[in-house]
Amino acid sequence: MEKTIIKGTGRYLPPRLVTNDTLTQWMDTSSDWILQRTGIEQRYWVPEQGGVGSSDLGFEAAKIAMERSGWKADDIDLIIFATLSPDLFFPGSGCLLAHKLGLTSTPALDIRQQCTGFLYGMTTADAYIRSGLAKRILLVGAEVHSTGLDISTRGRDVAVIFGDGAAAVCLERMETDDKAGILAACMHADGSLAESLMTFAPASRENPRLDAKMLAEGRHFPTMDGKNIFKNAVRRLPEVAGEVLKKTGMPLEAVDLFIPHQANLRINQAFAKAMDIPESKIYNNIQRYGNTTAASIPLALDEAIEKGVVGAGSTVMFLGLGAGVTWGAVLYRFGV
Ligand code: UT7
């Protein structure tokens, strides 16, 4: 049977360390508030002067993942780039990354699914691989949030959460009858909640798409009904975890590690409680990176592999909920 396996991973964080205390110079907040409400202690942002886009961060992460996988750029059949903060309005960051990798005709696809971008990316890659359309897919999750946040007190509920970063995963087709690779996936979307977490402008439905009034009102910054998103996450994550397990007939206990999206430590703690699983089975690194959206799950995966928390024979569940709203889960087992 042809399955999709993770051949190698890599991550890259930009060098500018922004602690909770650093944020207090721009907005009325406190390190304690951020820590208690979100679990975040620090995050990394790109240099303040700009010039670094998501494809730049993605490029650094991709080079590491490819090196660990023994891939050259020419081996890649498809690039899938998940981001909500593309370098440009268009073309997609995947095209820019392909160029940085020296590729001139390899297809590149951007996924704009925010916090579930990596999950949608994995699912799409799995479909390409199992249908025979591609053998090796470079999947990247990368975000530069910092250049698009309202760091004044007006935007503090959103700005304190987000960090910049990237992670890449090399996905490869493998012939196996073993229960390895991507085992099952469940993806969902409910656009009725779109306005609970969004960036309004630039918007094609507005003419002009962005004007001085919108800029003055901060409509180019993300806004969030945090409580509503939180409530949805706490309800949907256990639901979708159960759904993906049911697809495979596996019991909850078969999962060695849950790697959830890193949106708020309290969401992941609530998930553990609702599922009645020990918190030691949930991988969290939001404390150090903040919410890196499409990068958060592969970033956590890369760390978990590096630390030996997961490896040969481990079963992992990736899951998350975010803007859209979209939510989903992917069940994966490392080959032995
Ligand atoms: O990855 C994408 C998906 N996103 C999520 O999953 C995020 C889900 N939501 C959350 O993580 C939380 O809702 C937040 C962390 C965003 C906010 O926490 P909260 O406990 O829901 O706080 P709140 O928005 O209800 O605000 C409580 C109070 C308010 O003051 P009053 O009205 O009670 O006087 C806010 O103005 O906290 C105030 N506040 C802050 N205070 C200090 C909001 N942001 C801040 C801040 N520093 N940064």
mmCIF file of C-alpha atoms and ligand atoms in Angstrom:
data_model
loop_
_atom_site.group_PDB
_atom_site.id
_atom_site.type_symbol
_atom_site.label_atom_id
_atom_site.label_comp_id
_atom_site.label_asym_id
_atom_site.label_seq_id
_atom_site.Cartn_x
_atom_site.Cartn_y
_atom_site.Cartn_z
ATOM 1 C CA MET A 1 0.000 0.000 0.000
ATOM 2 C CA GLU A 2 1.295 3.487 -0.811
ATOM 3 C CA LYS A 3 1.514 5.739 2.213
ATOM 4 C CA THR A 4 2.753 9.237 2.979
ATOM 5 C CA ILE A 5 5.621 9.352 5.428
ATOM 6 C CA ILE A 6 7.537 12.156 7.100
ATOM 7 C CA LYS A 7 11.093 11.885 5.851
ATOM 8 C CA GLY A 8 12.566 14.878 7.685
ATOM 9 C CA THR A 9 11.678 18.128 9.431
ATOM 10 C CA GLY A 10 13.285 21.500 10.112
ATOM 11 C CA ARG A 11 12.456 24.764 11.845
ATOM 12 C CA TYR A 12 13.627 28.334 11.817
ATOM 13 C CA LEU A 13 12.945 31.183 14.211
ATOM 14 C CA PRO A 14 14.002 34.749 13.439
ATOM 15 C CA PRO A 15 16.596 36.181 15.836
ATOM 16 C CA ARG A 16 14.676 39.062 17.519
ATOM 17 C CA LEU A 17 13.565 37.842 20.941
ATOM 18 C CA VAL A 18 10.446 39.664 22.179
ATOM 19 C CA THR A 19 9.613 38.883 25.795
ATOM 20 C CA ASN A 20 6.339 39.766 27.464
ATOM 21 C CA ASP A 21 8.193 42.608 29.174
ATOM 22 C CA THR A 22 9.356 43.928 25.782
ATOM 23 C CA LEU A 23 5.695 44.312 24.776
ATOM 24 C CA THR A 24 4.951 46.591 27.733
ATOM 25 C CA GLN A 25 6.912 49.410 26.067
ATOM 26 C CA TRP A 26 4.267 49.627 23.304
ATOM 27 C CA MET A 27 0.996 48.719 24.998
ATOM 28 C CA ASP A 28 -0.772 48.602 28.327
ATOM 29 C CA THR A 29 -0.220 44.971 29.268
ATOM 30 C CA SER A 30 1.781 42.944 31.759
ATOM 31 C CA SER A 31 3.925 39.868 31.647
ATOM 32 C CA ASP A 32 1.663 38.243 34.252
ATOM 33 C CA TRP A 33 -1.524 38.875 32.247
ATOM 34 C CA ILE A 34 -0.025 37.315 29.123
ATOM 35 C CA LEU A 35 1.445 34.362 31.003
ATOM 36 C CA GLN A 36 -1.711 33.604 32.961
ATOM 37 C CA ARG A 37 -4.167 33.981 30.063
ATOM 38 C CA THR A 38 -2.071 32.338 27.350
ATOM 39 C CA GLY A 39 0.983 30.567 28.813
ATOM 40 C CA ILE A 40 3.252 32.627 26.545
ATOM 41 C CA GLU A 41 6.564 33.911 27.950
ATOM 42 C CA GLN A 42 8.306 35.069 24.782
ATOM 43 C CA ARG A 43 8.192 34.935 21.000
ATOM 44 C CA TYR A 44 10.535 35.705 18.103
ATOM 45 C CA TRP A 45 9.860 38.427 15.567
ATOM 46 C CA VAL A 46 11.604 39.360 12.332
ATOM 47 C CA PRO A 47 13.761 42.512 12.337
ATOM 48 C CA GLU A 48 11.721 45.659 12.910
ATOM 49 C CA GLN A 49 12.893 47.328 9.701
ATOM 50 C CA GLY A 50 11.183 44.672 7.556
ATOM 51 C CA GLY A 51 12.625 42.946 4.502
ATOM 52 C CA VAL A 52 11.960 39.399 5.771
ATOM 53 C CA GLY A 53 8.866 37.587 4.526
ATOM 54 C CA SER A 54 7.347 34.194 5.269
ATOM 55 C CA SER A 55 9.129 32.640 2.282
ATOM 56 C CA ASP A 56 12.476 33.735 3.786
ATOM 57 C CA LEU A 57 11.705 31.975 7.063
ATOM 58 C CA GLY A 58 10.275 29.017 5.148
ATOM 59 C CA PHE A 59 13.429 28.808 3.043
ATOM 60 C CA GLU A 60 15.630 28.456 6.139
ATOM 61 C CA ALA A 61 13.390 25.754 7.615
ATOM 62 C CA ALA A 62 13.145 23.950 4.255
ATOM 63 C CA LYS A 63 16.916 23.772 3.856
ATOM 64 C CA ILE A 64 17.213 21.962 7.213
ATOM 65 C CA ALA A 65 14.340 19.565 6.490
ATOM 66 C CA MET A 66 15.729 18.764 3.036
ATOM 67 C CA GLU A 67 19.231 18.190 4.358
ATOM 68 C CA ARG A 68 17.893 15.782 6.993
ATOM 69 C CA SER A 69 15.842 13.994 4.330
ATOM 70 C CA GLY A 70 18.703 13.694 1.889
ATOM 71 C CA TRP A 71 16.723 15.679 -0.692
ATOM 72 C CA LYS A 72 18.031 18.085 -3.287
ATOM 73 C CA ALA A 73 15.719 20.810 -4.561
ATOM 74 C CA ASP A 74 15.263 18.919 -7.833
ATOM 75 C CA ASP A 75 13.762 15.978 -5.922
ATOM 76 C CA ILE A 76 10.691 18.028 -4.991
ATOM 77 C CA ASP A 77 7.546 17.291 -7.029
ATOM 78 C CA LEU A 78 5.369 19.888 -5.296
ATOM 79 C CA ILE A 79 5.719 22.684 -2.756
ATOM 80 C CA ILE A 80 2.798 23.324 -0.428
ATOM 81 C CA PHE A 81 3.153 26.564 1.487
ATOM 82 C CA ALA A 82 0.769 27.205 4.370
ATOM 83 C CA THR A 83 0.568 30.778 5.628
ATOM 84 C CA LEU A 84 -1.853 33.545 6.542
ATOM 85 C CA SER A 85 0.908 36.102 6.148
ATOM 86 C CA PRO A 86 2.180 35.688 2.579
ATOM 87 C CA ASP A 87 5.107 37.835 1.468
ATOM 88 C CA LEU A 88 2.826 39.515 -1.089
ATOM 89 C CA PHE A 89 -0.920 39.734 -1.691
ATOM 90 C CA PHE A 90 -0.084 37.614 -4.735
ATOM 91 C CA PRO A 91 1.674 35.562 -6.076
ATOM 92 C CA GLY A 92 1.858 32.929 -3.376
ATOM 93 C CA SER A 93 4.830 32.451 -1.076
ATOM 94 C CA GLY A 94 5.244 28.913 -2.448
ATOM 95 C CA CYS A 95 6.335 30.420 -5.791
ATOM 96 C CA LEU A 96 8.797 32.698 -4.005
ATOM 97 C CA LEU A 97 10.167 29.767 -2.027
ATOM 98 C CA ALA A 98 10.538 27.682 -5.191
ATOM 99 C CA HIS A 99 12.588 30.499 -6.709
ATOM 100 C CA LYS A 100 14.771 30.708 -3.591
ATOM 101 C CA LEU A 101 15.381 26.978 -3.891
ATOM 102 C CA GLY A 102 16.537 27.497 -7.469
ATOM 103 C CA LEU A 103 13.526 25.751 -8.989
ATOM 104 C CA THR A 104 12.112 27.041 -12.254
ATOM 105 C CA SER A 105 9.101 24.854 -13.016
ATOM 106 C CA THR A 106 8.190 22.802 -9.925
ATOM 107 C CA PRO A 107 4.533 23.387 -9.002
ATOM 108 C CA ALA A 108 3.851 25.410 -5.874
ATOM 109 C CA LEU A 109 0.593 25.753 -4.023
ATOM 110 C CA ASP A 110 -0.295 28.150 -1.205
ATOM 111 C CA ILE A 111 -2.777 27.163 1.474
ATOM 112 C CA ARG A 112 -4.517 30.026 3.251
ATOM 113 C CA GLN A 113 -6.065 28.067 6.105
ATOM 114 C CA GLN A 114 -4.439 29.865 8.999
ATOM 115 C CA CYS A 115 -4.010 27.735 12.127
ATOM 116 C CA THR A 116 -5.045 24.570 10.302
ATOM 117 C CA GLY A 117 -2.867 25.317 7.266
ATOM 118 C CA PHE A 118 -0.440 22.567 8.161
ATOM 119 C CA LEU A 119 -3.258 20.049 8.664
ATOM 120 C CA TYR A 120 -4.867 20.992 5.340
ATOM 121 C CA GLY A 121 -1.389 20.844 3.798
ATOM 122 C CA MET A 122 -0.755 17.338 5.095
ATOM 123 C CA THR A 123 -4.137 16.154 3.883
ATOM 124 C CA THR A 124 -3.577 17.672 0.435
ATOM 125 C CA ALA A 125 -0.066 16.219 0.229
ATOM 126 C CA ASP A 126 -1.396 12.802 1.213
ATOM 127 C CA ALA A 127 -3.996 12.966 -1.582
ATOM 128 C CA TYR A 128 -1.341 13.947 -4.149
ATOM 129 C CA ILE A 129 0.989 11.194 -2.986
ATOM 130 C CA ARG A 130 -1.531 8.381 -2.755
ATOM 131 C CA SER A 131 -3.049 9.240 -6.127
ATOM 132 C CA GLY A 132 0.397 9.038 -7.727
ATOM 133 C CA LEU A 133 0.508 12.732 -8.663
ATOM 134 C CA ALA A 134 3.635 13.339 -6.583
ATOM 135 C CA LYS A 135 6.285 11.336 -4.776
ATOM 136 C CA ARG A 136 8.056 14.015 -2.748
ATOM 137 C CA ILE A 137 6.307 17.069 -1.358
ATOM 138 C CA LEU A 138 7.859 19.891 0.602
ATOM 139 C CA LEU A 139 5.264 21.193 3.054
ATOM 140 C CA VAL A 140 6.086 24.470 4.767
ATOM 141 C CA GLY A 141 4.213 26.384 7.452
ATOM 142 C CA ALA A 142 5.576 29.904 7.892
ATOM 143 C CA GLU A 143 4.354 33.184 9.328
ATOM 144 C CA VAL A 144 5.536 36.738 9.699
ATOM 145 C CA HIS A 145 2.861 38.121 11.987
ATOM 146 C CA SER A 146 4.840 40.895 13.609
ATOM 147 C CA THR A 147 4.716 43.322 10.674
ATOM 148 C CA GLY A 148 0.905 43.080 10.645
ATOM 149 C CA LEU A 149 -0.003 43.492 14.308
ATOM 150 C CA ASP A 150 -1.455 46.485 16.080
ATOM 151 C CA ILE A 151 1.081 46.752 18.891
ATOM 152 C CA SER A 152 -0.738 49.657 20.529
ATOM 153 C CA THR A 153 -3.117 49.021 23.447
ATOM 154 C CA ARG A 154 -6.011 48.873 20.935
ATOM 155 C CA GLY A 155 -4.631 45.617 19.510
ATOM 156 C CA ARG A 156 -3.198 44.081 22.667
ATOM 157 C CA ASP A 157 -5.566 41.101 22.900
ATOM 158 C CA VAL A 158 -4.280 39.851 19.527
ATOM 159 C CA ALA A 159 -0.742 41.240 19.379
ATOM 160 C CA VAL A 160 0.557 39.544 22.519
ATOM 161 C CA ILE A 161 -0.281 36.101 21.187
ATOM 162 C CA PHE A 162 1.521 35.943 17.866
ATOM 163 C CA GLY A 163 5.075 34.989 17.012
ATOM 164 C CA ASP A 164 6.954 34.656 13.733
ATOM 165 C CA GLY A 165 8.531 31.383 12.644
ATOM 166 C CA ALA A 166 8.623 28.576 10.140
ATOM 167 C CA ALA A 167 8.860 24.833 9.953
ATOM 168 C CA ALA A 168 9.105 22.443 7.041
ATOM 169 C CA VAL A 169 8.310 18.794 6.553
ATOM 170 C CA CYS A 170 9.501 16.580 3.699
ATOM 171 C CA LEU A 171 6.733 14.133 2.847
ATOM 172 C CA GLU A 172 7.499 11.088 0.748
ATOM 173 C CA ARG A 173 5.634 8.170 -0.792
ATOM 174 C CA MET A 174 6.518 4.820 0.704
ATOM 175 C CA GLU A 175 5.316 1.379 -0.290
ATOM 176 C CA THR A 176 4.278 -0.327 2.924
ATOM 177 C CA ASP A 177 1.708 -2.698 4.307
ATOM 178 C CA ASP A 178 2.786 -1.656 7.759
ATOM 179 C CA LYS A 179 0.466 0.740 9.579
ATOM 180 C CA ALA A 180 2.869 3.628 9.048
ATOM 181 C CA GLY A 181 2.498 7.106 7.613
ATOM 182 C CA ILE A 182 -0.640 9.233 7.509
ATOM 183 C CA LEU A 183 -3.368 6.954 8.848
ATOM 184 C CA ALA A 184 -6.415 9.212 8.723
ATOM 185 C CA ALA A 185 -7.468 12.842 8.570
ATOM 186 C CA CYS A 186 -10.649 14.816 9.285
ATOM 187 C CA MET A 187 -10.912 18.417 8.163
ATOM 188 C CA HIS A 188 -13.744 20.914 8.708
ATOM 189 C CA ALA A 189 -14.709 24.537 8.080
ATOM 190 C CA ASP A 190 -17.559 26.774 9.230
ATOM 191 C CA GLY A 191 -17.556 30.145 7.492
ATOM 192 C CA SER A 192 -20.408 31.481 9.619
ATOM 193 C CA LEU A 193 -17.728 32.282 12.200
ATOM 194 C CA ALA A 194 -15.389 33.984 9.715
ATOM 195 C CA GLU A 195 -15.653 37.359 11.393
ATOM 196 C CA SER A 196 -14.648 35.977 14.800
ATOM 197 C CA LEU A 197 -11.038 36.045 13.650
ATOM 198 C CA MET A 198 -10.082 37.991 10.563
ATOM 199 C CA THR A 199 -8.119 40.724 8.914
ATOM 200 C CA PHE A 200 -10.643 42.898 7.100
ATOM 201 C CA ALA A 201 -8.457 44.742 4.583
ATOM 202 C CA PRO A 202 -7.138 44.844 1.937
ATOM 203 C CA ALA A 203 -10.408 43.319 0.748
ATOM 204 C CA SER A 204 -11.518 42.691 -2.841
ATOM 205 C CA ARG A 205 -15.113 43.399 -1.809
ATOM 206 C CA GLU A 206 -14.123 46.972 -0.920
ATOM 207 C CA ASN A 207 -13.316 49.593 -3.530
ATOM 208 C CA PRO A 208 -10.671 50.746 -2.950
ATOM 209 C CA ARG A 209 -9.449 47.698 -1.086
ATOM 210 C CA LEU A 210 -7.670 49.794 1.507
ATOM 211 C CA ASP A 211 -7.980 53.509 2.102
ATOM 212 C CA ALA A 212 -6.856 56.085 4.638
ATOM 213 C CA LYS A 213 -10.062 55.635 6.701
ATOM 214 C CA MET A 214 -9.526 51.887 6.983
ATOM 215 C CA LEU A 215 -5.906 52.428 7.911
ATOM 216 C CA ALA A 216 -6.886 54.942 10.598
ATOM 217 C CA GLU A 217 -9.437 52.475 11.990
ATOM 218 C CA GLY A 218 -6.813 49.713 11.984
ATOM 219 C CA ARG A 219 -8.873 47.508 9.691
ATOM 220 C CA HIS A 220 -5.688 46.082 8.187
ATOM 221 C CA PHE A 221 -4.885 44.512 11.561
ATOM 222 C CA PRO A 222 -6.264 41.154 12.711
ATOM 223 C CA THR A 223 -9.236 41.246 15.071
ATOM 224 C CA MET A 224 -10.513 38.404 17.172
ATOM 225 C CA ASP A 225 -13.449 37.509 19.323
ATOM 226 C CA GLY A 226 -11.070 35.566 21.543
ATOM 227 C CA LYS A 227 -13.700 34.103 23.844
ATOM 228 C CA ASN A 228 -15.736 32.722 20.951
ATOM 229 C CA ILE A 229 -12.696 31.166 19.281
ATOM 230 C CA PHE A 230 -11.592 29.728 22.617
ATOM 231 C CA LYS A 231 -15.035 28.217 23.240
ATOM 232 C CA ASN A 232 -15.121 26.689 19.761
ATOM 233 C CA ALA A 233 -11.642 25.203 20.162
ATOM 234 C CA VAL A 234 -12.507 23.613 23.485
ATOM 235 C CA ARG A 235 -15.618 22.042 21.933
ATOM 236 C CA ARG A 236 -14.287 21.082 18.492
ATOM 237 C CA LEU A 237 -10.865 19.651 19.339
ATOM 238 C CA PRO A 238 -12.110 16.721 21.427
ATOM 239 C CA GLU A 239 -14.821 16.128 18.823
ATOM 240 C CA VAL A 240 -12.412 15.914 15.901
ATOM 241 C CA ALA A 241 -9.902 13.855 17.904
ATOM 242 C CA GLY A 242 -12.644 11.290 18.497
ATOM 243 C CA GLU A 243 -13.671 11.443 14.849
ATOM 244 C CA VAL A 244 -10.202 10.724 13.453
ATOM 245 C CA LEU A 245 -9.657 7.863 15.903
ATOM 246 C CA LYS A 246 -12.992 6.361 14.901
ATOM 247 C CA LYS A 247 -11.898 6.371 11.253
ATOM 248 C CA THR A 248 -9.018 4.038 12.081
ATOM 249 C CA GLY A 249 -10.664 2.090 14.878
ATOM 250 C CA MET A 250 -7.752 2.985 17.141
ATOM 251 C CA PRO A 251 -8.302 3.590 20.845
ATOM 252 C CA LEU A 252 -7.293 6.889 22.455
ATOM 253 C CA GLU A 253 -4.554 5.102 24.411
ATOM 254 C CA ALA A 254 -2.807 4.170 21.138
ATOM 255 C CA VAL A 255 -1.801 7.798 20.640
ATOM 256 C CA ASP A 256 1.641 8.408 22.145
ATOM 257 C CA LEU A 257 1.678 12.164 21.662
ATOM 258 C CA PHE A 258 -0.842 14.849 20.772
ATOM 259 C CA ILE A 259 0.653 17.812 18.915
ATOM 260 C CA PRO A 260 -2.019 20.492 18.951
ATOM 261 C CA HIS A 261 -1.874 23.927 17.381
ATOM 262 C CA GLN A 262 -0.294 26.361 19.832
ATOM 263 C CA ALA A 263 -2.940 29.076 20.223
ATOM 264 C CA ASN A 264 -3.307 29.233 23.980
ATOM 265 C CA LEU A 265 -1.869 26.890 26.603
ATOM 266 C CA ARG A 266 -5.241 26.901 28.368
ATOM 267 C CA ILE A 267 -6.946 25.507 25.247
ATOM 268 C CA ASN A 268 -4.540 22.572 25.178
ATOM 269 C CA GLN A 269 -4.976 21.994 28.917
ATOM 270 C CA ALA A 270 -8.756 22.017 28.475
ATOM 271 C CA PHE A 271 -8.364 19.517 25.632
ATOM 272 C CA ALA A 272 -6.340 17.176 27.873
ATOM 273 C CA LYS A 273 -8.990 17.450 30.571
ATOM 274 C CA ALA A 274 -11.899 16.852 28.210
ATOM 275 C CA MET A 275 -10.177 13.780 26.759
ATOM 276 C CA ASP A 276 -8.989 12.583 30.159
ATOM 277 C CA ILE A 277 -5.402 12.277 28.991
ATOM 278 C CA PRO A 278 -2.328 13.274 31.017
ATOM 279 C CA GLU A 279 -0.871 16.663 30.091
ATOM 280 C CA SER A 280 2.469 14.889 29.553
ATOM 281 C CA LYS A 281 0.945 13.444 26.368
ATOM 282 C CA ILE A 282 0.393 16.922 24.914
ATOM 283 C CA TYR A 283 3.341 18.693 23.339
ATOM 284 C CA ASN A 284 3.408 22.416 24.079
ATOM 285 C CA ASN A 285 5.989 25.024 23.171
ATOM 286 C CA ILE A 286 3.786 28.120 22.994
ATOM 287 C CA GLN A 287 5.674 29.358 26.066
ATOM 288 C CA ARG A 288 8.743 30.038 23.909
ATOM 289 C CA TYR A 289 7.310 30.871 20.489
ATOM 290 C CA GLY A 290 3.806 32.254 20.948
ATOM 291 C CA ASN A 291 1.227 31.370 18.337
ATOM 292 C CA THR A 292 2.985 30.864 14.997
ATOM 293 C CA THR A 293 -0.240 29.779 13.242
ATOM 294 C CA ALA A 294 0.575 27.578 10.201
ATOM 295 C CA ALA A 295 4.059 26.949 11.588
ATOM 296 C CA SER A 296 3.033 25.933 15.089
ATOM 297 C CA ILE A 297 2.298 22.225 14.568
ATOM 298 C CA PRO A 298 5.373 21.409 12.429
ATOM 299 C CA LEU A 299 7.527 23.512 14.774
ATOM 300 C CA ALA A 300 6.360 21.410 17.689
ATOM 301 C CA LEU A 301 6.819 18.218 15.668
ATOM 302 C CA ASP A 302 10.387 19.150 14.759
ATOM 303 C CA GLU A 303 11.207 19.783 18.428
ATOM 304 C CA ALA A 304 9.498 16.602 19.576
ATOM 305 C CA ILE A 305 11.543 14.558 17.083
ATOM 306 C CA GLU A 306 14.760 16.331 18.068
ATOM 307 C CA LYS A 307 14.132 15.670 21.762
ATOM 308 C CA GLY A 308 13.302 12.038 21.079
ATOM 309 C CA VAL A 309 9.767 12.486 22.460
ATOM 310 C CA VAL A 310 8.552 10.766 19.284
ATOM 311 C CA GLY A 311 10.355 8.436 16.913
ATOM 312 C CA ALA A 312 10.170 5.000 15.336
ATOM 313 C CA GLY A 313 6.856 3.344 16.109
ATOM 314 C CA SER A 314 5.244 6.409 17.764
ATOM 315 C CA THR A 315 1.671 7.362 16.952
ATOM 316 C CA VAL A 316 0.994 11.081 16.876
ATOM 317 C CA MET A 317 -2.163 13.122 16.517
ATOM 318 C CA PHE A 318 -1.887 16.598 15.007
ATOM 319 C CA LEU A 319 -4.921 18.812 15.578
ATOM 320 C CA GLY A 320 -6.038 22.409 15.682
ATOM 321 C CA LEU A 321 -8.718 25.046 15.233
ATOM 322 C CA GLY A 322 -8.389 28.567 13.944
ATOM 323 C CA ALA A 323 -9.668 31.281 11.644
ATOM 324 C CA GLY A 324 -12.332 30.327 9.151
ATOM 325 C CA VAL A 325 -13.203 28.785 11.476
ATOM 326 C CA THR A 326 -11.434 25.669 10.337
ATOM 327 C CA TRP A 327 -10.489 22.679 12.406
ATOM 328 C CA GLY A 328 -9.145 19.211 11.906
ATOM 329 C CA ALA A 329 -6.975 16.334 13.007
ATOM 330 C CA VAL A 330 -4.426 14.055 11.334
ATOM 331 C CA LEU A 331 -3.286 10.749 12.758
ATOM 332 C CA TYR A 332 0.253 9.666 11.899
ATOM 333 C CA ARG A 333 2.451 6.743 12.805
ATOM 334 C CA PHE A 334 6.232 6.715 12.424
ATOM 335 C CA GLY A 335 7.508 3.561 10.746
ATOM 336 C CA VAL A 336 9.742 1.211 12.703
HETATM 337 O O1 UT7 B 1 -4.672 30.637 16.676
HETATM 338 C C1 UT7 B 1 -5.857 31.252 16.328
HETATM 339 C C2 UT7 B 1 -6.941 30.893 17.233
HETATM 340 N N1 UT7 B 1 -6.937 31.771 18.367
HETATM 341 C C3 UT7 B 1 -7.230 31.330 19.563
HETATM 342 O O2 UT7 B 1 -7.450 30.168 19.733
HETATM 343 C C4 UT7 B 1 -7.293 32.332 20.671
HETATM 344 C C5 UT7 B 1 -8.408 32.003 21.625
HETATM 345 N N2 UT7 B 1 -8.645 33.040 22.623
HETATM 346 C C6 UT7 B 1 -7.741 33.361 23.573
HETATM 347 O O3 UT7 B 1 -6.648 32.817 23.598
HETATM 348 C C7 UT7 B 1 -8.154 34.357 24.629
HETATM 349 O O4 UT7 B 1 -9.491 34.714 24.427
HETATM 350 C C8 UT7 B 1 -7.263 35.640 24.660
HETATM 351 C C9 UT7 B 1 -5.906 35.287 25.208
HETATM 352 C C10 UT7 B 1 -7.129 36.242 23.286
HETATM 353 C C11 UT7 B 1 -7.882 36.688 25.579
HETATM 354 O O5 UT7 B 1 -8.061 36.144 26.858
HETATM 355 P P1 UT7 B 1 -9.464 36.282 27.618
HETATM 356 O O6 UT7 B 1 -9.275 35.630 28.907
HETATM 357 O O7 UT7 B 1 -10.520 35.761 26.699
HETATM 358 O O8 UT7 B 1 -9.549 37.847 27.832
HETATM 359 P P2 UT7 B 1 -10.612 38.905 27.279
HETATM 360 O O9 UT7 B 1 -10.394 39.177 25.827
HETATM 361 O O10 UT7 B 1 -11.984 38.518 27.711
HETATM 362 O O11 UT7 B 1 -10.202 40.153 28.093
HETATM 363 C C12 UT7 B 1 -10.283 40.192 29.531
HETATM 364 C C13 UT7 B 1 -9.761 41.521 30.002
HETATM 365 C C14 UT7 B 1 -10.383 42.720 29.287
HETATM 366 O O12 UT7 B 1 -10.475 43.764 30.217
HETATM 367 P P3 UT7 B 1 -11.877 44.070 30.962
HETATM 368 O O13 UT7 B 1 -12.848 44.377 29.864
HETATM 369 O O14 UT7 B 1 -12.216 42.832 31.724
HETATM 370 O O15 UT7 B 1 -11.538 45.244 31.833
HETATM 371 C C15 UT7 B 1 -9.380 43.076 28.233
HETATM 372 O O16 UT7 B 1 -9.430 44.427 27.862
HETATM 373 O O17 UT7 B 1 -8.349 41.603 29.713
HETATM 374 C C16 UT7 B 1 -8.078 42.777 28.942
HETATM 375 N N3 UT7 B 1 -6.987 42.467 28.018
HETATM 376 C C17 UT7 B 1 -5.697 42.628 28.348
HETATM 377 N N4 UT7 B 1 -5.100 43.074 29.471
HETATM 378 C C18 UT7 B 1 -3.771 43.104 29.486
HETATM 379 C C19 UT7 B 1 -7.063 41.956 26.756
HETATM 380 N N5 UT7 B 1 -5.827 41.798 26.273
HETATM 381 C C20 UT7 B 1 -4.967 42.197 27.226
HETATM 382 C C21 UT7 B 1 -3.564 42.255 27.316
HETATM 383 N N6 UT7 B 1 -3.011 42.726 28.451
HETATM 384 N N7 UT7 B 1 -2.766 41.885 26.312
#
